[in-house]
């Protein structure tokens, strides 16, 4: 829904390597048909995404942890 929503026009996709603090992350676990949004943050240790997990609530996962949990589809967006 996000990619076809008219608000999408206000955002530009950026490569993962160019992601910055507070960029939007569209995450997808294709196998579970679970797609949602998170916010990219850069804490002291490694870049991560803060997002809502149905079971755990608000969580912070680094990108390898997201991918290990099945969120292999990640796209990064920045407000124009």
Coordinates of N, CA and C in Angstrom, one line a residue:
X1 N 0.8 -1.2 0.0 CA 0.0 0.0 0.0 C 0.9 1.3 0.0
X2 N 2.0 1.2 0.7 CA 2.8 2.4 0.8 C 3.4 2.8 -0.6
X3 N 3.8 1.9 -1.4 CA 4.4 2.2 -2.7 C 3.4 2.8 -3.7
X4 N 2.1 2.6 -3.5 CA 1.2 3.1 -4.4 C 0.4 4.3 -3.8
X5 N 0.6 4.6 -2.5 CA -0.1 5.7 -1.9 C 0.4 7.1 -2.4
X6 N -0.4 8.1 -2.4 CA 0.0 9.4 -3.0 C 1.1 10.0 -2.1
X7 N 1.2 9.7 -0.8 CA 2.2 10.2 0.0 C 3.6 9.8 -0.4
X8 N 3.7 8.6 -1.2 CA 4.9 8.1 -1.7 C 5.7 9.1 -2.5
X9 N 4.9 10.0 -3.2 CA 5.5 11.0 -4.0 C 6.4 12.0 -3.2
X10 N 6.2 12.1 -1.9 CA 7.0 13.0 -1.1 C 8.3 12.3 -0.6
X11 N 8.6 11.1 -1.0 CA 9.7 10.3 -0.6 C 10.5 9.8 -1.8
X12 N 11.9 9.8 -1.6 CA 12.7 9.2 -2.6 C 13.4 8.0 -2.1
X13 N 13.5 7.0 -2.9 CA 14.3 5.8 -2.5 C 15.7 6.0 -2.5
X14 N 16.5 5.5 -1.5 CA 17.9 5.7 -1.4 C 18.5 4.3 -1.3
X15 N 19.8 4.1 -1.8 CA 20.4 2.8 -1.6 C 20.7 2.6 -0.1
X16 N 20.7 1.3 0.3 CA 21.0 1.0 1.7 C 22.3 1.6 2.2
X17 N 23.3 1.6 1.4 CA 24.6 2.2 1.8 C 24.6 3.7 2.1
X18 N 23.5 4.4 1.6 CA 23.4 5.8 1.7 C 22.3 6.2 2.8
X19 N 21.8 5.2 3.5 CA 20.7 5.5 4.5 C 21.3 6.3 5.6
X20 N 20.5 7.3 6.1 CA 20.9 8.2 7.2 C 19.9 8.1 8.3
X21 N 20.3 8.6 9.4 CA 19.4 8.7 10.6 C 18.0 9.3 10.2
X22 N 17.0 8.6 10.7 CA 15.6 9.0 10.5 C 15.0 8.7 9.1
X23 N 15.8 8.0 8.2 CA 15.2 7.6 7.0 C 14.1 6.5 7.3
X24 N 13.2 6.3 6.4 CA 12.1 5.3 6.5 C 12.6 4.0 5.9
X25 N 12.3 2.9 6.6 CA 12.6 1.6 6.1 C 11.4 0.8 5.9
X26 N 11.1 0.3 4.7 CA 10.1 -0.6 4.4 C 10.6 -2.0 4.5
X27 N 10.1 -2.8 5.4 CA 10.6 -4.1 5.7 C 9.6 -5.1 5.3
X28 N 10.1 -6.2 4.7 CA 9.1 -7.3 4.3 C 9.6 -8.7 4.6
X29 N 8.8 -9.5 5.3 CA 9.1 -10.9 5.4 C 8.1 -11.5 4.4
X30 N 8.6 -11.8 3.2 CA 7.7 -12.3 2.2 C 7.1 -13.6 2.5
X31 N 7.8 -14.5 3.1 CA 7.2 -15.8 3.5 C 6.0 -15.7 4.4
X32 N 6.1 -14.8 5.3 CA 4.9 -14.6 6.2 C 4.0 -13.5 5.8
X33 N 4.2 -12.9 4.6 CA 3.4 -11.8 4.1 C 3.3 -10.7 5.2
X34 N 4.4 -10.4 5.8 CA 4.4 -9.4 6.9 C 5.3 -8.2 6.4
X35 N 4.6 -7.1 6.1 CA 5.4 -5.9 5.7 C 5.0 -4.7 6.6
X36 N 6.0 -4.0 7.0 CA 5.7 -2.8 7.8 C 6.9 -1.8 7.7
X37 N 6.8 -0.7 8.4 CA 7.7 0.4 8.3 C 8.5 0.5 9.6
X38 N 9.7 1.0 9.5 CA 10.5 1.3 10.7 C 11.3 2.6 10.4
X39 N 12.0 3.1 11.4 CA 12.8 4.3 11.2 C 14.3 3.9 11.4
X40 N 15.1 4.3 10.5 CA 16.6 4.0 10.5 C 17.2 4.8 11.5
X41 N 18.0 4.2 12.4 CA 18.8 5.0 13.4 C 20.2 4.5 13.4
X42 N 21.1 5.4 13.8 CA 22.5 5.0 13.9 C 23.0 5.2 15.3
X43 N 22.9 4.2 16.1 CA 23.4 4.2 17.5 C 24.9 4.1 17.4
X44 N 25.6 4.0 18.6 CA 27.0 3.9 18.7 C 27.6 2.7 18.0
X45 N 26.9 1.6 18.1 CA 27.5 0.3 17.7 C 27.3 0.0 16.2
X46 N 26.1 0.1 15.7 CA 25.8 -0.3 14.3 C 24.5 0.3 13.9
X47 N 24.3 0.6 12.6 CA 23.0 1.0 12.1 C 21.9 0.0 12.4
X48 N 20.7 0.6 12.8 CA 19.6 -0.3 13.2 C 18.3 0.3 12.7
X49 N 17.2 -0.4 13.0 CA 15.9 0.0 12.6 C 15.0 -0.1 13.9
X50 N 14.4 1.0 14.3 CA 13.4 0.9 15.4 C 12.0 0.7 14.7
X51 N 11.3 -0.3 15.2 CA 10.0 -0.6 14.7 C 9.1 -1.3 15.7
X52 N 7.9 -1.6 15.3 CA 7.0 -2.3 16.2 C 6.9 -3.8 15.9
X53 N 7.1 -4.6 16.9 CA 6.9 -6.1 16.7 C 5.6 -6.5 17.4
X54 N 4.8 -7.2 16.8 CA 3.5 -7.6 17.3 C 3.6 -8.2 18.7
X55 N 4.6 -9.1 18.9 CA 4.8 -9.8 20.2 C 5.6 -9.0 21.2
X56 N 6.6 -8.3 20.8 CA 7.5 -7.7 21.7 C 7.3 -6.2 21.9
X57 N 6.5 -5.6 21.0 CA 6.3 -4.1 21.1 C 7.4 -3.3 20.4
X58 N 7.8 -2.2 20.9 CA 8.9 -1.4 20.2 C 10.2 -2.1 20.4
X59 N 10.9 -2.4 19.3 CA 12.2 -3.0 19.3 C 13.2 -2.3 18.4
X60 N 14.4 -2.6 18.6 CA 15.5 -2.1 17.8 C 16.3 -3.3 17.3
X61 N 16.4 -3.4 16.0 CA 17.1 -4.5 15.4 C 18.1 -4.0 14.4
X62 N 19.4 -4.5 14.4 CA 20.3 -4.1 13.4 C 19.9 -4.9 12.1
X63 N 20.4 -4.5 11.0 CA 20.0 -5.1 9.7 C 20.3 -6.6 9.6
X64 N 21.4 -7.1 10.1 CA 21.6 -8.5 10.1 C 20.5 -9.3 10.9
X65 N 20.2 -8.7 12.0 CA 19.1 -9.4 12.9 C 17.8 -9.3 12.2
X66 N 17.4 -8.2 11.5 CA 16.2 -8.2 10.8 C 16.2 -9.3 9.7
X67 N 17.2 -9.4 9.0 CA 17.3 -10.3 7.9 C 17.3 -11.8 8.4
X68 N 17.9 -12.0 9.5 CA 17.9 -13.3 10.1 C 16.5 -13.7 10.6
X69 N 15.7 -12.7 11.0 CA 14.3 -13.0 11.4 C 13.4 -13.1 10.2
X70 N 13.9 -13.0 9.0 CA 13.0 -13.2 7.8 C 12.7 -11.9 7.0
X71 N 13.1 -10.8 7.6 CA 12.9 -9.5 6.8 C 14.0 -9.3 5.8
X72 N 13.9 -10.0 4.7 CA 14.9 -10.0 3.7 C 14.7 -8.9 2.7
X73 N 13.5 -8.3 2.7 CA 13.1 -7.3 1.7 C 13.2 -6.0 2.5
X74 N 14.2 -5.1 2.2 CA 14.3 -3.8 2.9 C 14.6 -2.8 1.9
X75 N 13.8 -1.7 1.9 CA 14.0 -0.6 1.0 C 14.0 0.7 1.9
X76 N 14.8 1.6 1.5 CA 15.1 2.8 2.3 C 14.6 4.0 1.6
X77 N 13.9 4.9 2.3 CA 13.3 6.1 1.7 C 13.7 7.3 2.6
X78 N 13.8 8.5 1.9 CA 14.1 9.7 2.5 C 13.1 10.8 2.0
X79 N 12.7 11.6 2.9 CA 11.7 12.7 2.6 C 12.4 13.6 1.6
X80 N 11.7 14.0 0.5 CA 12.3 14.9 -0.4 C 12.5 16.3 0.1

